[in-house]
Amino acid sequence: MSKFSINLLVYNGLKFLPQCIESVLNQSYKEYDFLIIDNNSTDGSRDYLKILQRSMPHIKIIFNETNAGFAAGHNQGIGKSDSEYILCLNQDIILDKDFLKNAVEILNRGDKIGALQPKLLRLKKIDGEWQKTDIIDTTGLMMLKNRRIVNRGQGWLDTKYQIPNTKYTEVFGADGAAPIYKREALENIKIPISNKNFEYFDEDFFMYKEDVDLAWRMRLYGWKTVYAPDIIGWHARGAGDSAKTKYLDVIKERRKISQFSKYYSFKNQRLMQIKNELPLLLLRHLFWWLPKEIASWFYILIFEHYTIKTIKKLIMQIPKMLKKRRLIMENKKITAKEMKKWFI
């Protein structure tokens, strides 16, 4: 059994795959399994991966016949692995050569660390090539009192004056681009969906907010998520800067996002809160949360008619979320008082 599993989820990511896979294969730490899950790509990724498989048979590749989504795709990979630590990797990431080495050194120290957040910097396309920059993409998830999720440090320069490069900083949770999870933590927080099957990421979400949902559940179960600045990667994030805080800036960024993304993001935000909210804490934050929630509903009713279609799906999924909520609340270890500090 290898110490580490790297699960790379692919969907129409041919333009990213050569650099991403090369960065995995060039890791200085070699005790890892490499699994690639292709979600029925149609851009030539499958042909590229089949050629790769013939030349490197030690790389395991699963070719799904449908797009299973982010949650089911990564759950599939986690279920296929038996390693102590798991990296859930996006296709648009390039890893530093010591990424795994530095992660193992931290995780081997024990403690109640359930997840690690790498320092992710931005990849920027310059003259047709993806170039590494010193602009921060994320150093972890922050949850605001109004329940908006923000990527910590996003858009800032990577300097000690803006994001202190301390060895360990606890954060609310790990962003879904390249989170590192301890298997013990994932097994502890998994949700039974049948007599034999479990889910780590919520497959009812399909995509968007699954990483935040899992991070919230991990916090409720008493696991820490730690930002480690010496675990470094580069990410070619698409449109949508979550670090914007002014109302007009938030709207401007939202308009860059596809209708598909808006649909799932709006629905899953509400489903996530149904599952994980602590009533006393939400009541304390009502002053911040309620105006933002009312504004969100008004905005989609006036400007995003496509997103309105999600309301029916949202209502249909509420009973299932309430069942999951009961399981989460029965097993949580953290009180509202202890959770309070993670809402900024």
PDB file of C-alpha atoms in Angstrom, residues 40-341:
ATOM      1  CA  ASN A  40     -16.461  11.224 -20.579  1.00  0.00           C
ATOM      2  CA  SER A  41     -14.348  13.987 -22.117  1.00  0.00           C
ATOM      3  CA  THR A  42     -15.050  14.922 -25.741  1.00  0.00           C
ATOM      4  CA  ASP A  43     -12.069  17.191 -26.495  1.00  0.00           C
ATOM      5  CA  GLY A  44      -9.448  14.524 -27.198  1.00  0.00           C
ATOM      6  CA  SER A  45      -8.518  13.966 -23.550  1.00  0.00           C
ATOM      7  CA  ARG A  46      -9.576  10.306 -23.704  1.00  0.00           C
ATOM      8  CA  ASP A  47      -7.345   9.583 -26.700  1.00  0.00           C
ATOM      9  CA  TYR A  48      -4.446  11.347 -24.972  1.00  0.00           C
ATOM     10  CA  LEU A  49      -4.999   9.285 -21.818  1.00  0.00           C
ATOM     11  CA  LYS A  50      -5.222   6.005 -23.757  1.00  0.00           C
ATOM     12  CA  ILE A  51      -1.837   6.719 -25.328  1.00  0.00           C
ATOM     13  CA  LEU A  52      -0.470   7.591 -21.880  1.00  0.00           C
ATOM     14  CA  GLN A  53      -1.841   4.352 -20.454  1.00  0.00           C
ATOM     15  CA  ARG A  54      -0.072   2.275 -23.111  1.00  0.00           C
ATOM     16  CA  SER A  55       3.271   3.963 -22.424  1.00  0.00           C
ATOM     17  CA  MET A  56       2.856   4.069 -18.610  1.00  0.00           C
ATOM     18  CA  PRO A  57       0.766   1.055 -17.540  1.00  0.00           C
ATOM     19  CA  HIS A  58       1.426   1.739 -13.839  1.00  0.00           C
ATOM     20  CA  ILE A  59      -0.948   4.736 -14.102  1.00  0.00           C
ATOM     21  CA  LYS A  60      -4.497   3.565 -13.471  1.00  0.00           C
ATOM     22  CA  ILE A  61      -7.150   5.250 -15.613  1.00  0.00           C
ATOM     23  CA  ILE A  62     -10.934   4.984 -15.326  1.00  0.00           C
ATOM     24  CA  PHE A  63     -12.986   6.014 -18.358  1.00  0.00           C
ATOM     25  CA  ASN A  64     -16.527   6.905 -17.271  1.00  0.00           C
ATOM     26  CA  GLU A  65     -19.268   6.664 -19.890  1.00  0.00           C
ATOM     27  CA  THR A  66     -21.036   9.759 -18.556  1.00  0.00           C
ATOM     28  CA  ASN A  67     -19.964  12.964 -16.829  1.00  0.00           C
ATOM     29  CA  ALA A  68     -20.415  11.872 -13.225  1.00  0.00           C
ATOM     30  CA  GLY A  69     -19.533  15.337 -11.908  1.00  0.00           C
ATOM     31  CA  PHE A  70     -16.929  16.513  -9.426  1.00  0.00           C
ATOM     32  CA  ALA A  71     -18.379  14.815  -6.348  1.00  0.00           C
ATOM     33  CA  ALA A  72     -19.055  11.356  -7.792  1.00  0.00           C
ATOM     34  CA  GLY A  73     -15.820  11.412  -9.775  1.00  0.00           C
ATOM     35  CA  HIS A  74     -13.677  12.071  -6.731  1.00  0.00           C
ATOM     36  CA  ASN A  75     -15.723   9.678  -4.575  1.00  0.00           C
ATOM     37  CA  GLN A  76     -14.996   7.028  -7.189  1.00  0.00           C
ATOM     38  CA  GLY A  77     -11.284   7.737  -6.906  1.00  0.00           C
ATOM     39  CA  ILE A  78     -11.288   7.746  -3.093  1.00  0.00           C
ATOM     40  CA  GLY A  79     -13.142   4.434  -3.095  1.00  0.00           C
ATOM     41  CA  LYS A  80     -10.577   2.867  -5.437  1.00  0.00           C
ATOM     42  CA  SER A  81      -7.634   3.876  -3.262  1.00  0.00           C
ATOM     43  CA  ASP A  82      -6.431   2.518   0.067  1.00  0.00           C
ATOM     44  CA  SER A  83      -3.707   5.029   0.883  1.00  0.00           C
ATOM     45  CA  GLU A  84      -3.343   6.924   4.119  1.00  0.00           C
ATOM     46  CA  TYR A  85      -3.426  10.316   2.393  1.00  0.00           C
ATOM     47  CA  ILE A  86      -5.350  11.448  -0.694  1.00  0.00           C
ATOM     48  CA  LEU A  87      -4.816  14.377  -3.047  1.00  0.00           C
ATOM     49  CA  CYS A  88      -7.960  15.254  -5.025  1.00  0.00           C
ATOM     50  CA  LEU A  89      -6.444  17.023  -8.007  1.00  0.00           C
ATOM     51  CA  ASN A  90      -7.999  19.342 -10.584  1.00  0.00           C
ATOM     52  CA  GLN A  91      -6.748  19.063 -14.152  1.00  0.00           C
ATOM     53  CA  ASP A  92      -5.707  22.738 -14.284  1.00  0.00           C
ATOM     54  CA  ILE A  93      -3.045  22.415 -11.569  1.00  0.00           C
ATOM     55  CA  ILE A  94       0.744  22.204 -11.762  1.00  0.00           C
ATOM     56  CA  LEU A  95       2.463  20.830  -8.650  1.00  0.00           C
ATOM     57  CA  ASP A  96       5.808  21.900  -7.251  1.00  0.00           C
ATOM     58  CA  LYS A  97       8.238  18.939  -7.272  1.00  0.00           C
ATOM     59  CA  ASP A  98       8.258  18.767  -3.438  1.00  0.00           C
ATOM     60  CA  PHE A  99       4.476  19.032  -3.099  1.00  0.00           C
ATOM     61  CA  LEU A 100       3.948  15.477  -1.776  1.00  0.00           C
ATOM     62  CA  LYS A 101       7.200  15.387   0.214  1.00  0.00           C
ATOM     63  CA  ASN A 102       6.255  18.463   2.210  1.00  0.00           C
ATOM     64  CA  ALA A 103       2.675  17.256   2.690  1.00  0.00           C
ATOM     65  CA  VAL A 104       3.778  13.882   4.093  1.00  0.00           C
ATOM     66  CA  GLU A 105       6.162  15.541   6.547  1.00  0.00           C
ATOM     67  CA  ILE A 106       3.293  17.558   8.031  1.00  0.00           C
ATOM     68  CA  LEU A 107       0.688  14.795   8.039  1.00  0.00           C
ATOM     69  CA  ASN A 108       3.055  12.292   9.660  1.00  0.00           C
ATOM     70  CA  ARG A 109       3.192  14.493  12.741  1.00  0.00           C
ATOM     71  CA  GLY A 110      -0.292  13.357  13.678  1.00  0.00           C
ATOM     72  CA  ASP A 111      -2.570  15.708  15.616  1.00  0.00           C
ATOM     73  CA  LYS A 112      -6.200  16.142  14.551  1.00  0.00           C
ATOM     74  CA  ILE A 113      -5.311  17.403  11.081  1.00  0.00           C
ATOM     75  CA  GLY A 114      -7.944  16.141   8.643  1.00  0.00           C
ATOM     76  CA  ALA A 115      -6.961  18.198   5.606  1.00  0.00           C
ATOM     77  CA  LEU A 116      -4.159  20.347   4.242  1.00  0.00           C
ATOM     78  CA  GLN A 117      -4.560  23.445   2.108  1.00  0.00           C
ATOM     79  CA  PRO A 118      -1.605  24.057  -0.248  1.00  0.00           C
ATOM     80  CA  LYS A 119      -0.470  27.508  -1.269  1.00  0.00           C
ATOM     81  CA  LEU A 120      -1.950  27.784  -4.752  1.00  0.00           C
ATOM     82  CA  LEU A 121      -0.644  30.523  -7.026  1.00  0.00           C
ATOM     83  CA  ARG A 122      -2.128  31.612 -10.341  1.00  0.00           C
ATOM     84  CA  LEU A 123      -1.332  30.194 -13.730  1.00  0.00           C
ATOM     85  CA  LYS A 124      -1.714  32.862 -16.391  1.00  0.00           C
ATOM     86  CA  LYS A 125      -1.810  32.357 -20.153  1.00  0.00           C
ATOM     87  CA  ILE A 126       0.910  34.463 -21.796  1.00  0.00           C
ATOM     88  CA  ASP A 127       1.595  34.206 -25.542  1.00  0.00           C
ATOM     89  CA  GLY A 128      -0.404  30.980 -25.688  1.00  0.00           C
ATOM     90  CA  GLU A 129       1.520  29.302 -22.841  1.00  0.00           C
ATOM     91  CA  TRP A 130       0.494  28.760 -19.213  1.00  0.00           C
ATOM     92  CA  GLN A 131       2.999  30.651 -17.055  1.00  0.00           C
ATOM     93  CA  LYS A 132       3.509  30.503 -13.288  1.00  0.00           C
ATOM     94  CA  THR A 133       2.940  33.746 -11.388  1.00  0.00           C
ATOM     95  CA  ASP A 134       3.420  34.963  -7.800  1.00  0.00           C
ATOM     96  CA  ILE A 135      -0.254  35.973  -7.507  1.00  0.00           C
ATOM     97  CA  ILE A 136      -2.184  33.982  -4.929  1.00  0.00           C
ATOM     98  CA  ASP A 137      -5.094  31.875  -6.125  1.00  0.00           C
ATOM     99  CA  THR A 138      -6.047  30.576  -2.682  1.00  0.00           C
ATOM    100  CA  THR A 139      -4.614  29.773   0.728  1.00  0.00           C
ATOM    101  CA  GLY A 140      -7.841  28.218   1.972  1.00  0.00           C
ATOM    102  CA  LEU A 141     -11.541  28.799   2.375  1.00  0.00           C
ATOM    103  CA  MET A 142     -13.016  31.486   4.619  1.00  0.00           C
ATOM    104  CA  MET A 143     -16.688  31.581   5.600  1.00  0.00           C
ATOM    105  CA  LEU A 144     -18.199  35.013   6.140  1.00  0.00           C
ATOM    106  CA  LYS A 145     -21.016  35.645   8.598  1.00  0.00           C
ATOM    107  CA  ASN A 146     -23.383  36.153   5.666  1.00  0.00           C
ATOM    108  CA  ARG A 147     -22.408  32.598   4.536  1.00  0.00           C
ATOM    109  CA  ARG A 148     -20.509  33.747   1.485  1.00  0.00           C
ATOM    110  CA  ILE A 149     -17.412  31.647   0.833  1.00  0.00           C
ATOM    111  CA  VAL A 150     -14.172  33.466   0.039  1.00  0.00           C
ATOM    112  CA  ASN A 151     -10.782  32.173  -1.070  1.00  0.00           C
ATOM    113  CA  ARG A 152      -8.276  33.525   1.404  1.00  0.00           C
ATOM    114  CA  GLY A 153      -5.696  35.871  -0.141  1.00  0.00           C
ATOM    115  CA  GLN A 154      -7.026  35.528  -3.685  1.00  0.00           C
ATOM    116  CA  GLY A 155      -5.528  38.088  -6.053  1.00  0.00           C
ATOM    117  CA  TRP A 156      -2.837  39.228  -3.615  1.00  0.00           C
ATOM    118  CA  LEU A 157       0.897  39.060  -4.274  1.00  0.00           C
ATOM    119  CA  ASP A 158       2.666  36.206  -2.519  1.00  0.00           C
ATOM    120  CA  THR A 159       4.539  38.262   0.048  1.00  0.00           C
ATOM    121  CA  LYS A 160       4.933  37.873   3.791  1.00  0.00           C
ATOM    122  CA  TYR A 161       3.272  41.273   4.242  1.00  0.00           C
ATOM    123  CA  GLN A 162      -0.069  40.112   2.861  1.00  0.00           C
ATOM    124  CA  ILE A 163      -0.202  36.383   3.657  1.00  0.00           C
ATOM    125  CA  PRO A 164       2.210  35.528   6.496  1.00  0.00           C
ATOM    126  CA  ASN A 165       4.249  32.458   5.516  1.00  0.00           C
ATOM    127  CA  THR A 166       3.943  30.825   8.904  1.00  0.00           C
ATOM    128  CA  LYS A 167       4.342  27.069   8.932  1.00  0.00           C
ATOM    129  CA  TYR A 168       0.836  26.290  10.112  1.00  0.00           C
ATOM    130  CA  THR A 169      -2.335  28.358   9.930  1.00  0.00           C
ATOM    131  CA  GLU A 170      -5.728  26.846  10.601  1.00  0.00           C
ATOM    132  CA  VAL A 171      -8.383  27.781   8.042  1.00  0.00           C
ATOM    133  CA  PHE A 172     -12.076  27.004   7.705  1.00  0.00           C
ATOM    134  CA  GLY A 173     -11.456  24.452   4.957  1.00  0.00           C
ATOM    135  CA  ALA A 174      -9.499  23.383   1.887  1.00  0.00           C
ATOM    136  CA  ASP A 175     -10.395  24.625  -1.589  1.00  0.00           C
ATOM    137  CA  GLY A 176     -11.412  21.882  -4.027  1.00  0.00           C
ATOM    138  CA  ALA A 177      -8.658  22.513  -6.602  1.00  0.00           C
ATOM    139  CA  ALA A 178      -5.990  20.475  -4.789  1.00  0.00           C
ATOM    140  CA  PRO A 179      -7.086  19.513  -1.268  1.00  0.00           C
ATOM    141  CA  ILE A 180      -5.104  16.898   0.644  1.00  0.00           C
ATOM    142  CA  TYR A 181      -7.176  14.697   2.939  1.00  0.00           C
ATOM    143  CA  LYS A 182      -6.294  12.202   5.628  1.00  0.00           C
ATOM    144  CA  ARG A 183      -8.201   8.972   4.977  1.00  0.00           C
ATOM    145  CA  GLU A 184      -9.012   8.620   8.666  1.00  0.00           C
ATOM    146  CA  ALA A 185     -10.858  11.938   8.521  1.00  0.00           C
ATOM    147  CA  LEU A 186     -12.722  11.074   5.303  1.00  0.00           C
ATOM    148  CA  GLU A 187     -13.851   7.736   6.719  1.00  0.00           C
ATOM    149  CA  ASN A 188     -15.014   9.479   9.876  1.00  0.00           C
ATOM    150  CA  ILE A 189     -17.167  12.063   8.081  1.00  0.00           C
ATOM    151  CA  LYS A 190     -18.557   9.953   5.221  1.00  0.00           C
ATOM    152  CA  ILE A 191     -22.333   9.786   4.843  1.00  0.00           C
ATOM    153  CA  PRO A 192     -24.121   6.437   4.241  1.00  0.00           C
ATOM    154  CA  ILE A 193     -26.385   6.566   1.177  1.00  0.00           C
ATOM    155  CA  SER A 194     -27.360   2.872   1.163  1.00  0.00           C
ATOM    156  CA  ASN A 195     -26.593  -0.320   3.065  1.00  0.00           C
ATOM    157  CA  LYS A 196     -23.274  -0.686   1.232  1.00  0.00           C
ATOM    158  CA  ASN A 197     -22.389   2.708  -0.196  1.00  0.00           C
ATOM    159  CA  PHE A 198     -21.056   5.919   1.308  1.00  0.00           C
ATOM    160  CA  GLU A 199     -20.252   9.360  -0.021  1.00  0.00           C
ATOM    161  CA  TYR A 200     -17.477  11.728   0.973  1.00  0.00           C
ATOM    162  CA  PHE A 201     -18.332  14.600  -1.347  1.00  0.00           C
ATOM    163  CA  ASP A 202     -22.099  15.049  -1.671  1.00  0.00           C
ATOM    164  CA  GLU A 203     -23.136  13.534  -5.015  1.00  0.00           C
ATOM    165  CA  ASP A 204     -26.484  15.341  -4.929  1.00  0.00           C
ATOM    166  CA  PHE A 205     -24.520  18.540  -5.525  1.00  0.00           C
ATOM    167  CA  PHE A 206     -23.050  17.178  -8.803  1.00  0.00           C
ATOM    168  CA  MET A 207     -20.599  20.087  -8.864  1.00  0.00           C
ATOM    169  CA  TYR A 208     -19.899  23.369  -7.034  1.00  0.00           C
ATOM    170  CA  LYS A 209     -19.739  23.858  -3.249  1.00  0.00           C
ATOM    171  CA  GLU A 210     -18.938  20.165  -2.539  1.00  0.00           C
ATOM    172  CA  ASP A 211     -15.528  21.185  -1.202  1.00  0.00           C
ATOM    173  CA  VAL A 212     -17.093  23.761   1.138  1.00  0.00           C
ATOM    174  CA  ASP A 213     -19.739  21.274   2.272  1.00  0.00           C
ATOM    175  CA  LEU A 214     -17.084  18.681   3.087  1.00  0.00           C
ATOM    176  CA  ALA A 215     -14.943  21.300   4.852  1.00  0.00           C
ATOM    177  CA  TRP A 216     -17.902  22.396   6.988  1.00  0.00           C
ATOM    178  CA  ARG A 217     -18.700  18.795   7.927  1.00  0.00           C
ATOM    179  CA  MET A 218     -15.054  18.167   8.766  1.00  0.00           C
ATOM    180  CA  ARG A 219     -15.108  21.152  11.115  1.00  0.00           C
ATOM    181  CA  LEU A 220     -18.329  19.951  12.775  1.00  0.00           C
ATOM    182  CA  TYR A 221     -16.729  16.548  13.373  1.00  0.00           C
ATOM    183  CA  GLY A 222     -13.726  18.150  15.080  1.00  0.00           C
ATOM    184  CA  TRP A 223     -11.070  17.854  12.354  1.00  0.00           C
ATOM    185  CA  LYS A 224      -8.610  20.650  11.614  1.00  0.00           C
ATOM    186  CA  THR A 225      -7.733  22.030   8.180  1.00  0.00           C
ATOM    187  CA  VAL A 226      -4.271  23.567   8.034  1.00  0.00           C
ATOM    188  CA  TYR A 227      -2.774  25.914   5.446  1.00  0.00           C
ATOM    189  CA  ALA A 228       0.824  24.914   4.697  1.00  0.00           C
ATOM    190  CA  PRO A 229       2.751  27.523   2.634  1.00  0.00           C
ATOM    191  CA  ASP A 230       5.572  25.130   1.726  1.00  0.00           C
ATOM    192  CA  ILE A 231       3.145  22.869  -0.191  1.00  0.00           C
ATOM    193  CA  ILE A 232       2.961  24.780  -3.469  1.00  0.00           C
ATOM    194  CA  GLY A 233       1.000  24.491  -6.704  1.00  0.00           C
ATOM    195  CA  TRP A 234      -0.236  26.708  -9.540  1.00  0.00           C
ATOM    196  CA  HIS A 235      -3.870  26.892 -10.632  1.00  0.00           C
ATOM    197  CA  ALA A 236      -5.485  28.212 -13.830  1.00  0.00           C
ATOM    198  CA  ARG A 237      -8.723  29.244 -12.145  1.00  0.00           C
ATOM    199  CA  GLY A 238     -11.613  30.188 -14.419  1.00  0.00           C
ATOM    200  CA  ALA A 239     -13.825  33.266 -14.103  1.00  0.00           C
ATOM    201  CA  GLY A 240     -15.156  34.371 -10.760  1.00  0.00           C
ATOM    202  CA  ASP A 241     -13.032  36.011  -8.062  1.00  0.00           C
ATOM    203  CA  SER A 242     -14.490  34.971  -4.710  1.00  0.00           C
ATOM    204  CA  ALA A 243     -12.354  37.467  -2.780  1.00  0.00           C
ATOM    205  CA  LYS A 244     -14.403  40.435  -3.992  1.00  0.00           C
ATOM    206  CA  THR A 245     -16.450  41.902  -1.137  1.00  0.00           C
ATOM    207  CA  LYS A 246     -18.126  45.042  -2.511  1.00  0.00           C
ATOM    208  CA  TYR A 247     -21.639  44.358  -3.770  1.00  0.00           C
ATOM    209  CA  LEU A 248     -21.110  45.694  -7.308  1.00  0.00           C
ATOM    210  CA  ASP A 249     -17.800  43.828  -7.617  1.00  0.00           C
ATOM    211  CA  VAL A 250     -19.496  40.576  -6.569  1.00  0.00           C
ATOM    212  CA  ILE A 251     -22.171  41.082  -9.252  1.00  0.00           C
ATOM    213  CA  LYS A 252     -19.507  41.868 -11.851  1.00  0.00           C
ATOM    214  CA  GLU A 253     -17.653  38.645 -11.049  1.00  0.00           C
ATOM    215  CA  ARG A 254     -20.870  36.628 -11.037  1.00  0.00           C
ATOM    216  CA  ARG A 255     -21.686  37.800 -14.562  1.00  0.00           C
ATOM    217  CA  LYS A 256     -18.471  36.147 -15.760  1.00  0.00           C
ATOM    218  CA  ILE A 257     -19.671  32.740 -14.590  1.00  0.00           C
ATOM    219  CA  SER A 258     -21.576  30.400 -16.903  1.00  0.00           C
ATOM    220  CA  GLN A 259     -25.302  29.827 -16.449  1.00  0.00           C
ATOM    221  CA  PHE A 260     -24.536  26.201 -15.648  1.00  0.00           C
ATOM    222  CA  SER A 261     -22.235  27.290 -12.803  1.00  0.00           C
ATOM    223  CA  LYS A 262     -24.755  29.783 -11.430  1.00  0.00           C
ATOM    224  CA  TYR A 263     -27.465  27.107 -11.427  1.00  0.00           C
ATOM    225  CA  TYR A 264     -25.519  24.653  -9.286  1.00  0.00           C
ATOM    226  CA  SER A 265     -23.824  27.258  -7.131  1.00  0.00           C
ATOM    227  CA  PHE A 266     -27.131  28.841  -6.061  1.00  0.00           C
ATOM    228  CA  LYS A 267     -28.836  25.507  -5.356  1.00  0.00           C
ATOM    229  CA  ASN A 268     -25.934  23.914  -3.551  1.00  0.00           C
ATOM    230  CA  GLN A 269     -25.327  26.910  -1.300  1.00  0.00           C
ATOM    231  CA  ARG A 270     -28.812  26.420   0.173  1.00  0.00           C
ATOM    232  CA  LEU A 271     -28.522  22.629   0.368  1.00  0.00           C
ATOM    233  CA  MET A 272     -25.168  22.970   2.143  1.00  0.00           C
ATOM    234  CA  GLN A 273     -26.670  25.255   4.765  1.00  0.00           C
ATOM    235  CA  ILE A 274     -29.626  22.938   5.318  1.00  0.00           C
ATOM    236  CA  LYS A 275     -27.172  20.124   6.052  1.00  0.00           C
ATOM    237  CA  ASN A 276     -24.644  21.924   8.229  1.00  0.00           C
ATOM    238  CA  GLU A 277     -26.067  25.036   9.868  1.00  0.00           C
ATOM    239  CA  LEU A 278     -26.143  25.296  13.654  1.00  0.00           C
ATOM    240  CA  PRO A 279     -29.380  27.223  14.413  1.00  0.00           C
ATOM    241  CA  LEU A 280     -27.971  29.205  17.323  1.00  0.00           C
ATOM    242  CA  LEU A 281     -25.030  30.378  15.231  1.00  0.00           C
ATOM    243  CA  LEU A 282     -27.222  31.344  12.279  1.00  0.00           C
ATOM    244  CA  LEU A 283     -29.455  33.301  14.651  1.00  0.00           C
ATOM    245  CA  ARG A 284     -26.429  35.227  15.916  1.00  0.00           C
ATOM    246  CA  HIS A 285     -25.456  36.013  12.326  1.00  0.00           C
ATOM    247  CA  LEU A 286     -28.976  36.880  11.134  1.00  0.00           C
ATOM    248  CA  PHE A 287     -28.052  40.566  10.749  1.00  0.00           C
ATOM    249  CA  TRP A 288     -25.432  39.636   8.122  1.00  0.00           C
ATOM    250  CA  TRP A 289     -27.040  36.565   6.546  1.00  0.00           C
ATOM    251  CA  LEU A 290     -30.673  37.638   6.026  1.00  0.00           C
ATOM    252  CA  PRO A 291     -30.045  40.791   3.889  1.00  0.00           C
ATOM    253  CA  LYS A 292     -27.602  38.874   1.715  1.00  0.00           C
ATOM    254  CA  GLU A 293     -30.058  35.996   1.283  1.00  0.00           C
ATOM    255  CA  ILE A 294     -32.954  38.293   0.381  1.00  0.00           C
ATOM    256  CA  ALA A 295     -30.730  40.162  -2.092  1.00  0.00           C
ATOM    257  CA  SER A 296     -29.643  36.858  -3.685  1.00  0.00           C
ATOM    258  CA  TRP A 297     -33.226  35.738  -4.276  1.00  0.00           C
ATOM    259  CA  PHE A 298     -34.244  39.130  -5.674  1.00  0.00           C
ATOM    260  CA  TYR A 299     -31.228  39.157  -7.971  1.00  0.00           C
ATOM    261  CA  ILE A 300     -31.947  35.795  -9.583  1.00  0.00           C
ATOM    262  CA  LEU A 301     -35.665  36.594  -9.913  1.00  0.00           C
ATOM    263  CA  ILE A 302     -34.875  39.822 -11.790  1.00  0.00           C
ATOM    264  CA  PHE A 303     -31.605  39.123 -13.639  1.00  0.00           C
ATOM    265  CA  GLU A 304     -31.080  35.344 -13.776  1.00  0.00           C
ATOM    266  CA  HIS A 305     -34.171  33.651 -15.113  1.00  0.00           C
ATOM    267  CA  TYR A 306     -32.098  30.581 -15.950  1.00  0.00           C
ATOM    268  CA  THR A 307     -31.139  30.186 -12.273  1.00  0.00           C
ATOM    269  CA  ILE A 308     -34.840  30.232 -11.281  1.00  0.00           C
ATOM    270  CA  LYS A 309     -35.073  26.744 -12.800  1.00  0.00           C
ATOM    271  CA  THR A 310     -33.019  25.479  -9.889  1.00  0.00           C
ATOM    272  CA  ILE A 311     -35.750  26.247  -7.334  1.00  0.00           C
ATOM    273  CA  LYS A 312     -37.788  23.148  -8.232  1.00  0.00           C
ATOM    274  CA  LYS A 313     -34.692  20.956  -7.940  1.00  0.00           C
ATOM    275  CA  LEU A 314     -33.759  22.634  -4.673  1.00  0.00           C
ATOM    276  CA  ILE A 315     -37.181  21.909  -3.147  1.00  0.00           C
ATOM    277  CA  MET A 316     -37.099  18.303  -4.366  1.00  0.00           C
ATOM    278  CA  GLN A 317     -33.722  17.701  -2.704  1.00  0.00           C
ATOM    279  CA  ILE A 318     -34.598  19.206   0.694  1.00  0.00           C
ATOM    280  CA  PRO A 319     -35.969  15.933   2.216  1.00  0.00           C
ATOM    281  CA  LYS A 320     -32.751  14.098   1.338  1.00  0.00           C
ATOM    282  CA  MET A 321     -30.671  16.937   2.809  1.00  0.00           C
ATOM    283  CA  LEU A 322     -32.671  16.797   6.033  1.00  0.00           C
ATOM    284  CA  LYS A 323     -31.873  13.079   6.352  1.00  0.00           C
ATOM    285  CA  LYS A 324     -28.191  13.822   5.888  1.00  0.00           C
ATOM    286  CA  ARG A 325     -28.474  16.673   8.381  1.00  0.00           C
ATOM    287  CA  ARG A 326     -29.807  14.312  11.048  1.00  0.00           C
ATOM    288  CA  LEU A 327     -26.784  12.067  10.629  1.00  0.00           C
ATOM    289  CA  ILE A 328     -24.379  14.995  10.747  1.00  0.00           C
ATOM    290  CA  MET A 329     -25.962  16.537  13.855  1.00  0.00           C
ATOM    291  CA  GLU A 330     -25.968  13.151  15.617  1.00  0.00           C
ATOM    292  CA  ASN A 331     -22.233  12.760  15.041  1.00  0.00           C
ATOM    293  CA  LYS A 332     -20.898  16.313  15.331  1.00  0.00           C
ATOM    294  CA  LYS A 333     -18.360  17.042  18.051  1.00  0.00           C
ATOM    295  CA  ILE A 334     -18.276  20.849  17.927  1.00  0.00           C
ATOM    296  CA  THR A 335     -20.657  23.323  19.586  1.00  0.00           C
ATOM    297  CA  ALA A 336     -21.952  26.578  18.133  1.00  0.00           C
ATOM    298  CA  LYS A 337     -19.639  28.450  20.505  1.00  0.00           C
ATOM    299  CA  GLU A 338     -16.617  26.556  19.155  1.00  0.00           C
ATOM    300  CA  MET A 339     -17.699  27.041  15.525  1.00  0.00           C
ATOM    301  CA  LYS A 340     -18.276  30.760  15.953  1.00  0.00           C
ATOM    302  CA  LYS A 341     -14.632  31.756  15.331  1.00  0.00           C
TER     303      LYS A 341
END
